[in-house]
Coordinates of C-alpha atoms and ligand atoms in Angstrom, one line a residue:
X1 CA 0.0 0.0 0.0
X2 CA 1.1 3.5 -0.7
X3 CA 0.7 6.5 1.5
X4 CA 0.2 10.1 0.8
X5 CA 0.5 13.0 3.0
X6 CA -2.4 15.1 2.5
X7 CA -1.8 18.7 3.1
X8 CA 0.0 21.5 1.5
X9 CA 2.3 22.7 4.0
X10 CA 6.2 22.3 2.6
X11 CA 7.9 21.7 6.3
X12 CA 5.6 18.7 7.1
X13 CA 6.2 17.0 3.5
X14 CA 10.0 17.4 4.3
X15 CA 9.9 16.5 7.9
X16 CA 7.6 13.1 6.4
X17 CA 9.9 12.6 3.2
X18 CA 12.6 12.1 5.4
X19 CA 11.5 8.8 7.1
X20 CA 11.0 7.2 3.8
X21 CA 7.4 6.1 3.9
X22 CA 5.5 8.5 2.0
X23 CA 5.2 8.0 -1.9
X24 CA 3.6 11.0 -2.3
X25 CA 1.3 14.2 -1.5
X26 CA -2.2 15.2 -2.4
X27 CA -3.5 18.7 -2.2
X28 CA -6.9 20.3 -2.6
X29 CA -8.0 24.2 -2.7
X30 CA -8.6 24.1 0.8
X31 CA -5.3 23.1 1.6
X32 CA -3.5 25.5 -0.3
X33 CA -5.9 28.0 1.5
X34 CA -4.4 26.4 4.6
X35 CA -1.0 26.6 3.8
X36 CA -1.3 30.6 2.8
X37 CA 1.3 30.0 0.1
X38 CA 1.1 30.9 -3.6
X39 CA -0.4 27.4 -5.4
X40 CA 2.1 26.9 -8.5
X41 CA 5.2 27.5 -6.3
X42 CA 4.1 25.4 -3.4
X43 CA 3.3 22.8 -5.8
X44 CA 7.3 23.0 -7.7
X45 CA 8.5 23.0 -3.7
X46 CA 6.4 20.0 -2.8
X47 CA 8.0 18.3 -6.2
X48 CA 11.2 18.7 -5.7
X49 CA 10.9 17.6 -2.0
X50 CA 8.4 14.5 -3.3
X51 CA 9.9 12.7 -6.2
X52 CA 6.3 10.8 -6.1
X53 CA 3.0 11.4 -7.7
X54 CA 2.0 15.3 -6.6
X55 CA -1.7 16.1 -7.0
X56 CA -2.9 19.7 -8.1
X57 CA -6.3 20.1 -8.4
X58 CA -7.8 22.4 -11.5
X59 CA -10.7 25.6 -10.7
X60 CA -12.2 25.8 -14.0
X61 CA -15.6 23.4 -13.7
X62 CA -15.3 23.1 -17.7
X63 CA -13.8 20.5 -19.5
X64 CA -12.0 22.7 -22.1
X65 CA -11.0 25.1 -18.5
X66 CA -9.9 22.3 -16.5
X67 CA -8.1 20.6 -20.2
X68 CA -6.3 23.8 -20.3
X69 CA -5.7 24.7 -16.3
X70 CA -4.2 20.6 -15.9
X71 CA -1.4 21.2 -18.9
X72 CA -0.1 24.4 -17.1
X73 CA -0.1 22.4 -13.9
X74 CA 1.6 19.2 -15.6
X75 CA 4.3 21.5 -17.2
X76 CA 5.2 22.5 -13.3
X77 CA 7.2 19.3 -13.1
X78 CA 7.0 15.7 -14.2
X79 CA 5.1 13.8 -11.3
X80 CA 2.3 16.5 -11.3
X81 CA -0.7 14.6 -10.9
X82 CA -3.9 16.7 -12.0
X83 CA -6.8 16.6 -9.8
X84 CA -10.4 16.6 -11.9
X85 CA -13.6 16.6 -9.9
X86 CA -16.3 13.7 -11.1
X87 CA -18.3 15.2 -12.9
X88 CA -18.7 14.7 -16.6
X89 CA -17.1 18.0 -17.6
X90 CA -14.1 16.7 -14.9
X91 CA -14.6 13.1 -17.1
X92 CA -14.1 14.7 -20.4
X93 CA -11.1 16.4 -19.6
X94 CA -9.5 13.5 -17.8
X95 CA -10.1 11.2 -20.7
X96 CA -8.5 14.0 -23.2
X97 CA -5.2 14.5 -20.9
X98 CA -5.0 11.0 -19.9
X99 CA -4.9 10.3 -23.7
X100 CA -1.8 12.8 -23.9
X101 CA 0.2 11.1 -21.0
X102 CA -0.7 13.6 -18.1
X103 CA -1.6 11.4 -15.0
X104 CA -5.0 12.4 -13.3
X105 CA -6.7 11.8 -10.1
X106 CA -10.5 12.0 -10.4
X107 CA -11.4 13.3 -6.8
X108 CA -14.7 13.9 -4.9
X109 CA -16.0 10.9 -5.7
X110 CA -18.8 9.4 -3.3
X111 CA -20.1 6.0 -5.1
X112 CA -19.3 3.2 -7.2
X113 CA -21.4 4.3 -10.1
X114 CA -18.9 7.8 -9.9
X115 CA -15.6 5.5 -9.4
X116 CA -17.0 3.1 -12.1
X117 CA -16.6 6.0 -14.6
X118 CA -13.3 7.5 -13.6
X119 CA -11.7 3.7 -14.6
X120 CA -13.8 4.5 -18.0
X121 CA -12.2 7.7 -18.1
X122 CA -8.5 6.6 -17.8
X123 CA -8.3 7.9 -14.5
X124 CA -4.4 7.2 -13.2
X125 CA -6.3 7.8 -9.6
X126 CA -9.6 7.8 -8.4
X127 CA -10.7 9.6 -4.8
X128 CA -13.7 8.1 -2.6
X129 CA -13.4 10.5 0.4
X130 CA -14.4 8.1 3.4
X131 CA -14.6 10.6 6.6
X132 CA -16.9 12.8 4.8
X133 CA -19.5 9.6 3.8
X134 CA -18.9 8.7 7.2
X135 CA -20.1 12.6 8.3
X136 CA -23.2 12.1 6.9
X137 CA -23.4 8.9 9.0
X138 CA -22.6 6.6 5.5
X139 CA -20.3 3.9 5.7
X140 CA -17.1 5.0 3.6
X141 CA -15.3 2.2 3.8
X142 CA -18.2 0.0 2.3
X143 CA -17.6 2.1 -0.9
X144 CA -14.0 1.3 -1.2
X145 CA -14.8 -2.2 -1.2
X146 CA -17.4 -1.9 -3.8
X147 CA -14.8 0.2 -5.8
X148 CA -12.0 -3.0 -5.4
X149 CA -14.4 -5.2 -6.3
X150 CA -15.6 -3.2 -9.7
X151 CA -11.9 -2.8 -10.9
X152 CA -10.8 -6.1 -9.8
X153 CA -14.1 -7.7 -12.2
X154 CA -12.8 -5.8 -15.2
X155 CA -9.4 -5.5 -14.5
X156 CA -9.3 -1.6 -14.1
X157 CA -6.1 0.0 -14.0
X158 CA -7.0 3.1 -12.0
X159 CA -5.7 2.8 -8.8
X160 CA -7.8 3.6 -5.7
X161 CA -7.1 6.2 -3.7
X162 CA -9.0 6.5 -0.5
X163 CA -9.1 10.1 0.5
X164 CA -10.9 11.8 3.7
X165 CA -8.9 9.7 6.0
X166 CA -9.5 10.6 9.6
X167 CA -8.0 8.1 11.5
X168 CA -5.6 5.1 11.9
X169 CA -8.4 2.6 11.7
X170 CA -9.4 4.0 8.9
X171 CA -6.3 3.3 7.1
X172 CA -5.9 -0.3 8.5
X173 CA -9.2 -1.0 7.3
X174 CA -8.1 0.7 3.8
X175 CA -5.3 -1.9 3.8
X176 CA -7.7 -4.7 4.5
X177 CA -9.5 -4.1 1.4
X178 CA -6.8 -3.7 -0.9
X179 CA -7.1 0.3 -1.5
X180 CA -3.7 0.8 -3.3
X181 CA -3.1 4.0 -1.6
X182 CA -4.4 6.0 1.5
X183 CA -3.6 9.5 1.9
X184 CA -3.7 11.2 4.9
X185 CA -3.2 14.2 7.4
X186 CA 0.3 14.2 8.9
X187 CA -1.0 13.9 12.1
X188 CA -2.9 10.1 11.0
X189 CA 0.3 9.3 9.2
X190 CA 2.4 9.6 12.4
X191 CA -0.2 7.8 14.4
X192 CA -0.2 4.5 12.7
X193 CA 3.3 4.2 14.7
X194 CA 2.1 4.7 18.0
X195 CA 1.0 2.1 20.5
X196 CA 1.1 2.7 24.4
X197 CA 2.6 -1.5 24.5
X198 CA 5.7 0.1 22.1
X199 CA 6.3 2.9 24.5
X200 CA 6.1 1.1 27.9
X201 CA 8.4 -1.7 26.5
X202 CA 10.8 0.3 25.4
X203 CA 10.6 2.4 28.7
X204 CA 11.9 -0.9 30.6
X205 CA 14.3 -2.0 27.7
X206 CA 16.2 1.7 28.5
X207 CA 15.8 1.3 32.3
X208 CA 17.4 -2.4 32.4
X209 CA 20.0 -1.4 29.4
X210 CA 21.0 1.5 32.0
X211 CA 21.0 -0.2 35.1
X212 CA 23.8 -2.8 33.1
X213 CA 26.3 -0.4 33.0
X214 CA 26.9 -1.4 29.2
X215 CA 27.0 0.4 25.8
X216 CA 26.3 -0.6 22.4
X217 CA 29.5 1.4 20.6
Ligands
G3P301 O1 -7.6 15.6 -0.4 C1 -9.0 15.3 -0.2 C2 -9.4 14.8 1.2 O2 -8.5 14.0 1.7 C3 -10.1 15.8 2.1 O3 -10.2 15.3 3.4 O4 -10.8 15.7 5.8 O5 -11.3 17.5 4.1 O6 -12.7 15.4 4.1 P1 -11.3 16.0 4.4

């Protein structure tokens, strides 16, 4: 499984980058909001920290908008991934730059019937956003495995990206199901290293290492 970090703020992708277990970063509009930084320069930063796929999402909500808004995005640098909503101007254009190599993640997507037609569309990605299904008290991770079951009957390529993640559980349970990515907040990311059993043992481990007198160099 891949992980993303999902935010636009530069210091946490480095700080992440650096323990070697994120393949790559998603961003939205309301990130960049977030971030207060200028969109096309945080996106060329976040590249040349994140030799991974970087997704920038378009504004335009017509195909021939977004069409033109993704190629200014892909020229930013190579592993720019652009970010279409699912809808079928968002469909139109993601077929018409996935037909000229640009990779595409087709986001906003809340049922199979929507992730069914982002495969159709060549999407390199597709987004179900599980935390806000879950919101409006809708099981998200049901829709992820309706979506691994679709691509796995017809052998879809797009891979599934499950978005929206709010917790730890909800990545394990991502895992389960086979989405090929999860991205998440930093904060989730860190937490799927945490257990209270870890930070007791290793408590006593450095209290009996000590009380031996020894040392490892
Ligand atoms: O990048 C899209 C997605 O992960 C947004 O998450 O928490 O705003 O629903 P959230």
């Amino acid at each position: 499984m891949k992980f993303f970090a999902d935010t636009a703020n530069v210091d946490e992708i480095r700080e992440l980058a650096e323990t070697g277990l994120i393949d790559g970063v998603t961003t939205n509009p309301s990130l960049i909001k977030k971030s207060g930084a200028d969109f096309k320069q945080t996106i060329a930063a976040i590249c040349e920290i994140m030799p991974g796929p970087v997704s920038a999402e378009v504004a335009a909500t017509d195909a021939a908008g977004m069409e033109r808004e993704g190629r200014r995005l892909a020229e930013i640098a190579e592993n720019v991934v652009v970010k279409l909503p699912l809808t079928i101007d968002g469909l139109k254009a993601c077929r018409r730059l996935t037909d000229d190599g640009v990779m595409t993640n087709v986001t906003l997507c809340f049922s199979a019937n929507q992730a069914l037609l982002a495969a159709k569309a060549g999407a390199t990605f597709v987004s179900p956003f599980i935390g806000r299904l879950d919101d409006i008290h809708i099981d998200g991770l049901i829709l992820i495995q309706e979506i691994r079951t679709i691509y796995n009957n017809y052998a879809f390529r797009t891979e599934i990206l499950a978005a929206s993640i709010r917790s730890a559980n909800h990545v394990r349970e991502c895992a389960l199901i086979g989405a090929d990515v999860a991205t998440a907040p930093p904060d989730v990311l860190k937490a799927l290293a945490s257990h209270p059993l870890t930070d007791k043992g290793l408590e006593t481990f450095l209290k009996d290492w000590a009380s031996t007198g020894q040392s490892v160099i």
